Amino acid sequence: MTKMLDKDQVFYTRCRTKPVAFVPFARASAVAPFVDFLQSIGTPMTRLLNKAQISSSQLDDPEALLPVLSIYRFIELASRQEKIRDISALVGEQTSAFDLGAFGATLQNASTVSEYLRTGIRLIGALSSGERFWISEEADNVRLNQHLPGPPGLGRCLADVYTLVITISMLRQFIDAAWNPGEVRLLAGNEDLFGDRRMFGNAQIVTGAPYSSFTFPRSLLQRSKPETRTNVADTGRASPVPGEPIPVGFKASVEQLLITLVGDQNPTIELAAEIAGMSPRTLQRRLAGSGYTFTGLLAETRTGLAKDWLIDSDAPVAEIAASLGYSDPSNFTRAFRRLTGLSPQRYRQSRPGTH
C-alpha cells in the first residue's frame, strides 16, 4: 500500500533538518560499490569520473575524501548513461555496510541491532560529513531516520535510496532474510527509483517525505547477530586503517575541496562553488567571513601541498609545479617564495634529511 505524507507531517519533520555549514565529503569506500557495479557491466569509467570531477587515483584509497556533490553527480550520470533508473537500489542490495572501509570494520563489532544502529549513528560523520541518522520512538515501534546533505536533485535522491537499501539489507542480516519494515517513508523524488520495490516486501510505503525513514518493532533492537557473521579480525585480513578526519569547518572544508581539485587543473572559483553547491558570490562571501579570499586560500593550499612534496619526494620542482596546476614553473616559484620567503629548491635544501 502506498500513500502520500500529509502537509502537517511534512512541515513537522522538515523543521528537524539543518543546513550544512561546510562543504560535505564522503570516503571513497562509499562510492566504490557503484564503481564495481559499473565495471562489471562494461561501463567506461574515465569519462564519467571526469564529468563528476573525481580523480580515478582517489578511488585507490578507500579512506580518500571526495566531495559529496561530486559523488551525487557521478551516480546520476551513471544512471542516465546506462539507463538504469533503479541503479542505487540494485547496488545497495549488493553492498554490505561492513565493507565500507574503517567505518564498516567498526560496525562489524556490533553484536545486536541496537548496537549496530547506535554505532552507525555515532560514527556516520566519519564516513560522510553532513549525513545524519537518528532514532525516534513510536509506541511499540522505533523509526530509523536518515538525512543526506546537499540541495534537492536526482543525484541526492539516488544516494538516499542507496543508503536506505543498505540499511534495510543489513538489518535483515541480524533479524531474518525475509524480514520487512513496517512502514517506509520515501524522500520526495525517490518514488520511482526502486524498480518494483520488492526489497520492501509488504511494508506500507509513504511518499513525499522530506527525508527517508522506516519503522520496526522495538523488540528487535536486542536481536543478536547470527554466529555465522565473521569479523574482519577473524579472517586474518588487516583491518582498514582510518583515514584523516573529515573537515567540518567551512574554511577547512573548502581547503580540502581545493586539495581534490589542484591535481590536474587550475581551480576556478566557479568550479569550486559548483562542487560546493553554492554560487561563486556566496563562496567568496563566506570565505571573507573567515578572513580569506578564494585566491589567497588557493595559494595557501598549493603551498602547503608543495611543502609536503618537496620534503617527502625527490620530484623535480617543475614536476611539482605541474602537479599543482601551474602551467609555468616560474609562476609556482614566485608564489611559493611570496608565502614562504624561500624558493622551492632552497626550502627543500633547508629541511633536515632532504637534499
mmCIF file of C-alpha atoms in Angstrom:
data_model
loop_
_atom_site.group_PDB
_atom_site.id
_atom_site.type_symbol
_atom_site.label_atom_id
_atom_site.label_comp_id
_atom_site.label_asym_id
_atom_site.label_seq_id
_atom_site.Cartn_x
_atom_site.Cartn_y
_atom_site.Cartn_z
ATOM 1 C CA MET A 1 0.000 0.000 0.000
ATOM 2 C CA THR A 2 1.296 3.471 -0.921
ATOM 3 C CA LYS A 3 0.137 6.832 0.419
ATOM 4 C CA MET A 4 1.327 10.449 0.426
ATOM 5 C CA LEU A 5 2.564 12.166 3.584
ATOM 6 C CA ASP A 6 0.160 14.957 4.571
ATOM 7 C CA LYS A 7 1.304 18.582 4.718
ATOM 8 C CA ASP A 8 1.344 18.823 8.533
ATOM 9 C CA GLN A 9 3.653 15.818 8.768
ATOM 10 C CA VAL A 10 5.937 17.259 6.106
ATOM 11 C CA PHE A 11 6.170 20.581 7.980
ATOM 12 C CA TYR A 12 6.898 18.905 11.323
ATOM 13 C CA THR A 13 9.654 16.692 10.007
ATOM 14 C CA ARG A 14 11.219 19.357 7.808
ATOM 15 C CA CYS A 15 11.785 21.528 10.875
ATOM 16 C CA ARG A 16 14.212 18.949 12.232
ATOM 17 C CA THR A 17 16.685 19.198 9.364
ATOM 18 C CA LYS A 18 19.564 21.681 9.490
ATOM 19 C CA PRO A 19 21.504 23.297 6.651
ATOM 20 C CA VAL A 20 25.088 22.089 6.296
ATOM 21 C CA ALA A 21 27.564 24.797 7.316
ATOM 22 C CA PHE A 22 30.504 23.296 5.423
ATOM 23 C CA VAL A 23 31.348 21.525 2.174
ATOM 24 C CA PRO A 24 30.388 17.861 2.762
ATOM 25 C CA PHE A 25 32.756 14.994 1.934
ATOM 26 C CA ALA A 26 32.466 11.206 1.924
ATOM 27 C CA ARG A 27 35.015 8.408 1.863
ATOM 28 C CA ALA A 28 35.834 6.760 -1.449
ATOM 29 C CA SER A 29 34.640 3.458 0.058
ATOM 30 C CA ALA A 30 31.082 4.818 -0.081
ATOM 31 C CA VAL A 31 31.140 5.118 -3.885
ATOM 32 C CA ALA A 32 33.319 2.053 -4.583
ATOM 33 C CA PRO A 33 30.306 -0.325 -4.883
ATOM 34 C CA PHE A 34 28.954 1.810 -7.756
ATOM 35 C CA VAL A 35 32.331 1.695 -9.495
ATOM 36 C CA ASP A 36 32.476 -2.093 -9.089
ATOM 37 C CA PHE A 37 28.930 -2.488 -10.424
ATOM 38 C CA LEU A 38 29.538 -0.253 -13.438
ATOM 39 C CA GLN A 39 32.791 -2.013 -14.290
ATOM 40 C CA SER A 40 31.003 -5.379 -14.082
ATOM 41 C CA ILE A 41 28.578 -4.297 -16.825
ATOM 42 C CA GLY A 42 31.342 -2.837 -19.000
ATOM 43 C CA THR A 43 30.770 0.874 -18.395
ATOM 44 C CA PRO A 44 33.720 3.095 -19.490
ATOM 45 C CA MET A 45 34.675 4.887 -16.284
ATOM 46 C CA THR A 46 37.116 7.645 -17.256
ATOM 47 C CA ARG A 47 34.591 9.984 -18.873
ATOM 48 C CA LEU A 48 32.049 9.525 -16.083
ATOM 49 C CA LEU A 49 34.605 10.260 -13.384
ATOM 50 C CA ASN A 50 35.975 13.292 -15.228
ATOM 51 C CA LYS A 51 32.488 14.759 -15.649
ATOM 52 C CA ALA A 52 31.895 14.347 -11.922
ATOM 53 C CA GLN A 53 35.284 15.933 -11.073
ATOM 54 C CA ILE A 54 36.504 12.720 -9.407
ATOM 55 C CA SER A 55 40.078 11.561 -9.949
ATOM 56 C CA SER A 56 40.410 7.828 -10.595
ATOM 57 C CA SER A 57 43.519 7.792 -8.389
ATOM 58 C CA GLN A 58 41.402 8.829 -5.397
ATOM 59 C CA LEU A 59 39.407 5.611 -5.688
ATOM 60 C CA ASP A 60 42.529 3.564 -4.930
ATOM 61 C CA ASP A 61 42.325 4.612 -1.275
ATOM 62 C CA PRO A 62 39.025 3.647 0.419
ATOM 63 C CA GLU A 63 39.569 6.391 3.015
ATOM 64 C CA ALA A 64 40.192 9.178 0.457
ATOM 65 C CA LEU A 65 37.858 12.169 0.717
ATOM 66 C CA LEU A 66 35.538 13.012 -2.187
ATOM 67 C CA PRO A 67 33.126 15.959 -2.375
ATOM 68 C CA VAL A 68 29.628 14.633 -1.709
ATOM 69 C CA LEU A 69 28.105 16.611 -4.583
ATOM 70 C CA SER A 70 30.651 15.060 -6.969
ATOM 71 C CA ILE A 71 29.516 11.628 -5.777
ATOM 72 C CA TYR A 72 25.877 12.603 -6.353
ATOM 73 C CA ARG A 73 26.727 13.777 -9.863
ATOM 74 C CA PHE A 74 28.661 10.586 -10.614
ATOM 75 C CA ILE A 75 25.735 8.367 -9.591
ATOM 76 C CA GLU A 76 23.263 10.498 -11.548
ATOM 77 C CA LEU A 77 25.421 10.479 -14.689
ATOM 78 C CA ALA A 78 25.849 6.706 -14.430
ATOM 79 C CA SER A 79 22.098 6.186 -14.017
ATOM 80 C CA ARG A 80 21.288 8.340 -17.045
ATOM 81 C CA GLN A 81 24.060 6.974 -19.265
ATOM 82 C CA GLU A 82 23.282 3.307 -18.563
ATOM 83 C CA LYS A 83 19.510 3.945 -18.446
ATOM 84 C CA ILE A 84 19.266 2.154 -15.082
ATOM 85 C CA ARG A 85 16.859 4.252 -13.046
ATOM 86 C CA ASP A 86 16.976 1.889 -10.054
ATOM 87 C CA ILE A 87 20.783 1.656 -10.052
ATOM 88 C CA SER A 88 21.023 2.717 -6.398
ATOM 89 C CA ALA A 89 18.604 0.025 -5.256
ATOM 90 C CA LEU A 90 20.497 -2.602 -7.254
ATOM 91 C CA VAL A 91 23.892 -1.541 -5.901
ATOM 92 C CA GLY A 92 22.554 -1.120 -2.371
ATOM 93 C CA GLU A 93 21.222 -4.679 -2.297
ATOM 94 C CA GLN A 94 24.664 -5.968 -3.292
ATOM 95 C CA THR A 95 26.560 -3.842 -0.758
ATOM 96 C CA SER A 96 27.450 -4.717 2.824
ATOM 97 C CA ALA A 97 27.996 -1.829 5.207
ATOM 98 C CA PHE A 98 30.758 -3.954 6.721
ATOM 99 C CA ASP A 99 32.804 -3.351 3.548
ATOM 100 C CA LEU A 100 32.716 0.451 3.807
ATOM 101 C CA GLY A 101 36.313 0.953 4.898
ATOM 102 C CA ALA A 102 37.236 1.640 8.516
ATOM 103 C CA PHE A 103 33.641 2.674 9.279
ATOM 104 C CA GLY A 104 32.352 -0.716 8.157
ATOM 105 C CA ALA A 105 35.042 -2.581 10.063
ATOM 106 C CA THR A 106 33.887 -0.895 13.277
ATOM 107 C CA LEU A 107 30.262 -1.824 12.575
ATOM 108 C CA GLN A 108 31.273 -5.485 12.431
ATOM 109 C CA ASN A 109 31.924 -5.418 16.165
ATOM 110 C CA ALA A 110 28.227 -4.793 16.917
ATOM 111 C CA SER A 111 26.501 -7.803 18.467
ATOM 112 C CA THR A 112 22.866 -6.605 18.397
ATOM 113 C CA VAL A 113 20.610 -4.494 16.182
ATOM 114 C CA SER A 114 20.681 -1.736 18.808
ATOM 115 C CA GLU A 115 24.466 -1.710 18.988
ATOM 116 C CA TYR A 116 24.765 -1.755 15.189
ATOM 117 C CA LEU A 117 22.413 1.218 14.765
ATOM 118 C CA ARG A 118 23.840 3.273 17.617
ATOM 119 C CA THR A 119 27.387 2.708 16.383
ATOM 120 C CA GLY A 120 26.379 3.806 12.894
ATOM 121 C CA ILE A 121 24.571 6.885 14.216
ATOM 122 C CA ARG A 122 27.591 7.870 16.292
ATOM 123 C CA LEU A 123 30.206 7.322 13.572
ATOM 124 C CA ILE A 124 28.402 8.177 10.315
ATOM 125 C CA GLY A 125 30.165 11.552 10.239
ATOM 126 C CA ALA A 126 33.469 9.698 9.828
ATOM 127 C CA LEU A 127 32.151 8.155 6.599
ATOM 128 C CA SER A 128 30.120 11.054 5.225
ATOM 129 C CA SER A 129 30.035 14.538 6.748
ATOM 130 C CA GLY A 130 26.636 16.171 6.954
ATOM 131 C CA GLU A 131 24.833 12.821 6.787
ATOM 132 C CA ARG A 132 22.648 12.109 9.816
ATOM 133 C CA PHE A 133 20.775 9.143 11.252
ATOM 134 C CA TRP A 134 18.562 9.244 14.318
ATOM 135 C CA ILE A 135 16.035 7.013 16.062
ATOM 136 C CA SER A 136 12.575 8.175 17.147
ATOM 137 C CA GLU A 137 10.048 6.208 19.201
ATOM 138 C CA GLU A 138 6.502 5.433 18.043
ATOM 139 C CA ALA A 139 4.506 3.354 20.551
ATOM 140 C CA ASP A 140 5.818 -0.219 20.254
ATOM 141 C CA ASN A 141 7.921 0.679 17.205
ATOM 142 C CA VAL A 142 11.050 2.675 16.570
ATOM 143 C CA ARG A 143 11.732 4.701 13.437
ATOM 144 C CA LEU A 144 15.184 4.995 11.904
ATOM 145 C CA ASN A 145 15.513 8.313 10.054
ATOM 146 C CA GLN A 146 18.200 9.395 7.596
ATOM 147 C CA HIS A 147 19.040 12.781 6.108
ATOM 148 C CA LEU A 148 21.675 13.358 3.430
ATOM 149 C CA PRO A 149 23.274 16.777 2.847
ATOM 150 C CA GLY A 150 23.038 18.831 -0.304
ATOM 151 C CA PRO A 151 20.441 20.511 -2.498
ATOM 152 C CA PRO A 152 17.457 18.577 -3.903
ATOM 153 C CA GLY A 153 18.106 16.714 -7.132
ATOM 154 C CA LEU A 154 18.249 13.297 -8.740
ATOM 155 C CA GLY A 155 21.810 12.630 -7.544
ATOM 156 C CA ARG A 156 20.897 13.205 -3.908
ATOM 157 C CA CYS A 157 17.775 11.064 -4.304
ATOM 158 C CA LEU A 158 19.825 8.214 -5.777
ATOM 159 C CA ALA A 159 22.327 8.435 -2.907
ATOM 160 C CA ASP A 160 19.442 8.446 -0.432
ATOM 161 C CA VAL A 161 17.979 5.285 -1.990
ATOM 162 C CA TYR A 162 21.387 3.599 -1.833
ATOM 163 C CA THR A 163 21.756 4.422 1.862
ATOM 164 C CA LEU A 164 18.218 3.301 2.719
ATOM 165 C CA VAL A 165 18.515 -0.036 0.912
ATOM 166 C CA ILE A 166 21.886 -0.823 2.527
ATOM 167 C CA THR A 167 20.458 -0.172 5.994
ATOM 168 C CA ILE A 168 17.399 -2.372 5.463
ATOM 169 C CA SER A 169 19.526 -5.128 3.919
ATOM 170 C CA MET A 170 21.935 -5.008 6.865
ATOM 171 C CA LEU A 171 19.135 -5.330 9.422
ATOM 172 C CA ARG A 172 17.971 -8.445 7.594
ATOM 173 C CA GLN A 173 21.366 -9.966 8.358
ATOM 174 C CA PHE A 174 20.633 -9.513 12.068
ATOM 175 C CA ILE A 175 16.895 -10.251 12.077
ATOM 176 C CA ASP A 176 15.878 -12.546 9.226
ATOM 177 C CA ALA A 177 16.383 -12.591 5.462
ATOM 178 C CA ALA A 178 12.589 -12.430 4.996
ATOM 179 C CA TRP A 179 12.071 -9.523 7.431
ATOM 180 C CA ASN A 180 10.461 -6.295 6.148
ATOM 181 C CA PRO A 181 9.981 -2.863 7.751
ATOM 182 C CA GLY A 182 6.517 -1.907 8.964
ATOM 183 C CA GLU A 183 6.333 1.458 7.193
ATOM 184 C CA VAL A 184 8.800 3.064 4.787
ATOM 185 C CA ARG A 185 8.738 6.812 4.149
ATOM 186 C CA LEU A 186 10.489 7.855 0.966
ATOM 187 C CA LEU A 187 12.233 11.168 0.370
ATOM 188 C CA ALA A 188 10.254 13.155 -2.193
ATOM 189 C CA GLY A 189 11.708 12.267 -5.598
ATOM 190 C CA ASN A 190 12.641 8.697 -4.634
ATOM 191 C CA GLU A 191 9.309 7.159 -5.614
ATOM 192 C CA ASP A 192 10.381 5.769 -8.993
ATOM 193 C CA LEU A 193 13.957 4.780 -8.110
ATOM 194 C CA PHE A 194 13.283 1.370 -6.561
ATOM 195 C CA GLY A 195 12.156 -0.649 -9.571
ATOM 196 C CA ASP A 196 9.389 -2.988 -8.416
ATOM 197 C CA ARG A 197 10.078 -2.160 -4.727
ATOM 198 C CA ARG A 198 10.464 -5.860 -3.959
ATOM 199 C CA MET A 199 13.034 -5.089 -1.270
ATOM 200 C CA PHE A 200 10.252 -3.606 0.882
ATOM 201 C CA GLY A 201 8.063 -6.723 0.813
ATOM 202 C CA ASN A 202 4.639 -5.938 2.295
ATOM 203 C CA ALA A 203 5.724 -2.722 4.049
ATOM 204 C CA GLN A 204 3.412 0.283 3.821
ATOM 205 C CA ILE A 205 5.027 2.870 1.522
ATOM 206 C CA VAL A 206 4.574 6.592 2.203
ATOM 207 C CA THR A 207 5.849 9.021 -0.442
ATOM 208 C CA GLY A 208 6.607 12.734 -0.437
ATOM 209 C CA ALA A 209 8.617 12.867 2.804
ATOM 210 C CA PRO A 210 11.399 15.438 3.443
ATOM 211 C CA TYR A 211 13.750 12.550 4.293
ATOM 212 C CA SER A 212 13.577 8.760 4.281
ATOM 213 C CA SER A 213 12.825 6.539 7.271
ATOM 214 C CA PHE A 214 11.357 3.178 8.234
ATOM 215 C CA THR A 215 9.831 1.530 11.296
ATOM 216 C CA PHE A 216 10.313 -1.808 13.010
ATOM 217 C CA PRO A 217 9.254 -3.308 16.371
ATOM 218 C CA ARG A 218 11.202 -2.080 19.391
ATOM 219 C CA SER A 219 11.665 -5.702 20.474
ATOM 220 C CA LEU A 220 14.006 -6.296 17.513
ATOM 221 C CA LEU A 221 16.609 -3.897 18.904
ATOM 222 C CA GLN A 222 18.000 -6.695 21.060
ATOM 223 C CA ARG A 223 18.140 -9.224 18.222
ATOM 224 C CA SER A 224 21.645 -10.687 18.162
ATOM 225 C CA LYS A 225 23.923 -11.050 15.188
ATOM 226 C CA PRO A 226 23.980 -14.616 13.788
ATOM 227 C CA GLU A 227 27.021 -16.623 14.784
ATOM 228 C CA THR A 228 27.832 -17.151 11.100
ATOM 229 C CA ARG A 229 28.877 -13.487 10.722
ATOM 230 C CA THR A 230 32.686 -13.329 10.611
ATOM 231 C CA ASN A 231 34.534 -10.277 11.881
ATOM 232 C CA VAL A 232 37.491 -8.877 9.970
ATOM 233 C CA ALA A 233 39.783 -9.851 12.843
ATOM 234 C CA ASP A 234 38.723 -13.496 12.457
ATOM 235 C CA THR A 235 39.600 -13.649 8.756
ATOM 236 C CA GLY A 236 43.301 -12.924 9.114
ATOM 237 C CA ARG A 237 42.924 -9.794 6.940
ATOM 238 C CA ALA A 238 44.264 -6.478 8.146
ATOM 239 C CA SER A 239 41.598 -4.098 9.407
ATOM 240 C CA PRO A 240 41.234 -0.914 7.307
ATOM 241 C CA VAL A 241 43.239 1.995 8.671
ATOM 242 C CA PRO A 242 41.065 5.052 9.437
ATOM 243 C CA GLY A 243 41.762 7.992 7.154
ATOM 244 C CA GLU A 244 42.308 11.615 8.075
ATOM 245 C CA PRO A 245 39.338 13.286 9.805
ATOM 246 C CA ILE A 246 36.739 14.832 7.519
ATOM 247 C CA PRO A 247 36.854 18.640 7.926
ATOM 248 C CA VAL A 248 33.658 20.144 9.295
ATOM 249 C CA GLY A 249 34.603 23.829 9.465
ATOM 250 C CA PHE A 250 33.793 25.935 6.409
ATOM 251 C CA LYS A 251 37.317 27.178 5.683
ATOM 252 C CA ALA A 252 38.871 23.747 6.315
ATOM 253 C CA SER A 253 36.301 22.026 4.098
ATOM 254 C CA VAL A 254 36.903 24.449 1.220
ATOM 255 C CA GLU A 255 40.632 23.863 1.638
ATOM 256 C CA GLN A 256 40.021 20.105 1.373
ATOM 257 C CA LEU A 257 37.933 20.741 -1.739
ATOM 258 C CA LEU A 258 40.833 22.634 -3.304
ATOM 259 C CA ILE A 259 43.195 19.766 -2.465
ATOM 260 C CA THR A 260 40.982 17.442 -4.514
ATOM 261 C CA LEU A 261 40.953 19.890 -7.437
ATOM 262 C CA VAL A 262 44.525 21.145 -7.807
ATOM 263 C CA GLY A 263 45.976 17.936 -9.235
ATOM 264 C CA ASP A 264 45.452 18.408 -12.946
ATOM 265 C CA GLN A 265 43.999 21.873 -13.311
ATOM 266 C CA ASN A 266 43.931 25.461 -12.111
ATOM 267 C CA PRO A 267 40.769 25.522 -9.971
ATOM 268 C CA THR A 268 38.488 28.476 -10.568
ATOM 269 C CA ILE A 269 36.070 29.877 -8.033
ATOM 270 C CA GLU A 270 33.241 28.943 -10.399
ATOM 271 C CA LEU A 271 34.266 25.268 -10.400
ATOM 272 C CA ALA A 272 34.830 25.172 -6.637
ATOM 273 C CA ALA A 273 31.472 26.830 -5.981
ATOM 274 C CA GLU A 274 29.654 24.395 -8.254
ATOM 275 C CA ILE A 275 31.103 21.382 -6.437
ATOM 276 C CA ALA A 276 30.428 23.037 -3.068
ATOM 277 C CA GLY A 277 26.780 23.545 -4.031
ATOM 278 C CA MET A 278 26.675 27.335 -3.854
ATOM 279 C CA SER A 279 27.170 30.386 -6.054
ATOM 280 C CA PRO A 280 30.649 31.902 -6.528
ATOM 281 C CA ARG A 281 29.441 35.034 -4.763
ATOM 282 C CA THR A 282 28.258 33.051 -1.735
ATOM 283 C CA LEU A 283 31.517 31.117 -1.588
ATOM 284 C CA GLN A 284 33.564 34.310 -1.700
ATOM 285 C CA ARG A 285 31.372 35.969 0.931
ATOM 286 C CA ARG A 286 31.596 33.029 3.336
ATOM 287 C CA LEU A 287 35.360 32.825 2.906
ATOM 288 C CA ALA A 288 35.586 36.546 3.623
ATOM 289 C CA GLY A 289 33.757 35.879 6.875
ATOM 290 C CA SER A 290 36.662 33.598 7.814
ATOM 291 C CA GLY A 291 39.234 36.213 6.799
ATOM 292 C CA TYR A 292 40.149 34.648 3.443
ATOM 293 C CA THR A 293 39.755 35.227 -0.263
ATOM 294 C CA PHE A 294 39.433 32.363 -2.716
ATOM 295 C CA THR A 295 42.701 33.309 -4.409
ATOM 296 C CA GLY A 296 44.510 33.554 -1.089
ATOM 297 C CA LEU A 297 43.225 30.209 0.193
ATOM 298 C CA LEU A 298 44.103 28.524 -3.104
ATOM 299 C CA ALA A 299 47.668 29.871 -2.898
ATOM 300 C CA GLU A 300 47.964 28.759 0.741
ATOM 301 C CA THR A 301 46.627 25.287 -0.084
ATOM 302 C CA ARG A 302 49.009 24.848 -3.000
ATOM 303 C CA THR A 303 51.939 25.985 -0.885
ATOM 304 C CA GLY A 304 51.058 23.523 1.867
ATOM 305 C CA LEU A 305 50.954 20.662 -0.635
ATOM 306 C CA ALA A 306 54.198 21.849 -2.213
ATOM 307 C CA LYS A 307 55.967 21.834 1.162
ATOM 308 C CA ASP A 308 54.924 18.225 1.763
ATOM 309 C CA TRP A 309 56.015 17.101 -1.700
ATOM 310 C CA LEU A 310 59.322 18.948 -1.544
ATOM 311 C CA ILE A 311 60.180 17.183 1.715
ATOM 312 C CA ASP A 312 58.657 13.754 1.090
ATOM 313 C CA SER A 313 59.669 13.210 -2.540
ATOM 314 C CA ASP A 314 62.567 13.700 -4.916
ATOM 315 C CA ALA A 315 60.295 15.012 -7.673
ATOM 316 C CA PRO A 316 61.762 17.925 -9.661
ATOM 317 C CA VAL A 317 60.346 21.355 -8.873
ATOM 318 C CA ALA A 318 58.895 21.598 -12.387
ATOM 319 C CA GLU A 319 57.008 18.326 -11.864
ATOM 320 C CA ILE A 320 55.611 19.525 -8.546
ATOM 321 C CA ALA A 321 54.537 22.780 -10.184
ATOM 322 C CA ALA A 322 52.674 20.874 -12.899
ATOM 323 C CA SER A 323 51.029 18.617 -10.296
ATOM 324 C CA LEU A 324 49.712 21.718 -8.553
ATOM 325 C CA GLY A 325 48.154 23.053 -11.748
ATOM 326 C CA TYR A 326 50.822 25.604 -12.705
ATOM 327 C CA SER A 327 51.474 25.745 -16.451
ATOM 328 C CA ASP A 328 54.696 27.714 -15.883
ATOM 329 C CA PRO A 329 57.139 26.587 -13.118
ATOM 330 C CA SER A 330 58.312 30.176 -12.667
ATOM 331 C CA ASN A 331 54.804 31.169 -11.547
ATOM 332 C CA PHE A 332 54.949 28.421 -8.930
ATOM 333 C CA THR A 333 58.363 29.582 -7.733
ATOM 334 C CA ARG A 334 57.166 33.186 -7.337
ATOM 335 C CA ALA A 335 54.008 32.145 -5.490
ATOM 336 C CA PHE A 336 55.953 29.823 -3.186
ATOM 337 C CA ARG A 337 58.576 32.482 -2.388
ATOM 338 C CA ARG A 338 55.880 35.073 -1.704
ATOM 339 C CA LEU A 339 54.353 32.907 1.057
ATOM 340 C CA THR A 340 57.479 31.284 2.499
ATOM 341 C CA GLY A 341 60.316 33.702 1.764
ATOM 342 C CA LEU A 342 62.260 30.876 0.087
ATOM 343 C CA SER A 343 62.411 29.366 -3.370
ATOM 344 C CA PRO A 344 61.126 25.760 -3.600
ATOM 345 C CA GLN A 345 64.680 24.458 -4.082
ATOM 346 C CA ARG A 346 66.044 26.440 -1.120
ATOM 347 C CA TYR A 347 63.120 25.259 1.036
ATOM 348 C CA ARG A 348 63.893 21.629 0.160
ATOM 349 C CA GLN A 349 67.584 22.110 0.980
ATOM 350 C CA SER A 350 66.791 23.777 4.305
ATOM 351 C CA ARG A 351 64.769 20.843 5.648
ATOM 352 C CA PRO A 352 66.660 18.263 7.759
ATOM 353 C CA GLY A 353 67.088 14.965 5.938
ATOM 354 C CA THR A 354 66.351 16.391 2.479
ATOM 355 C CA HIS A 355 68.768 17.088 -0.325
#
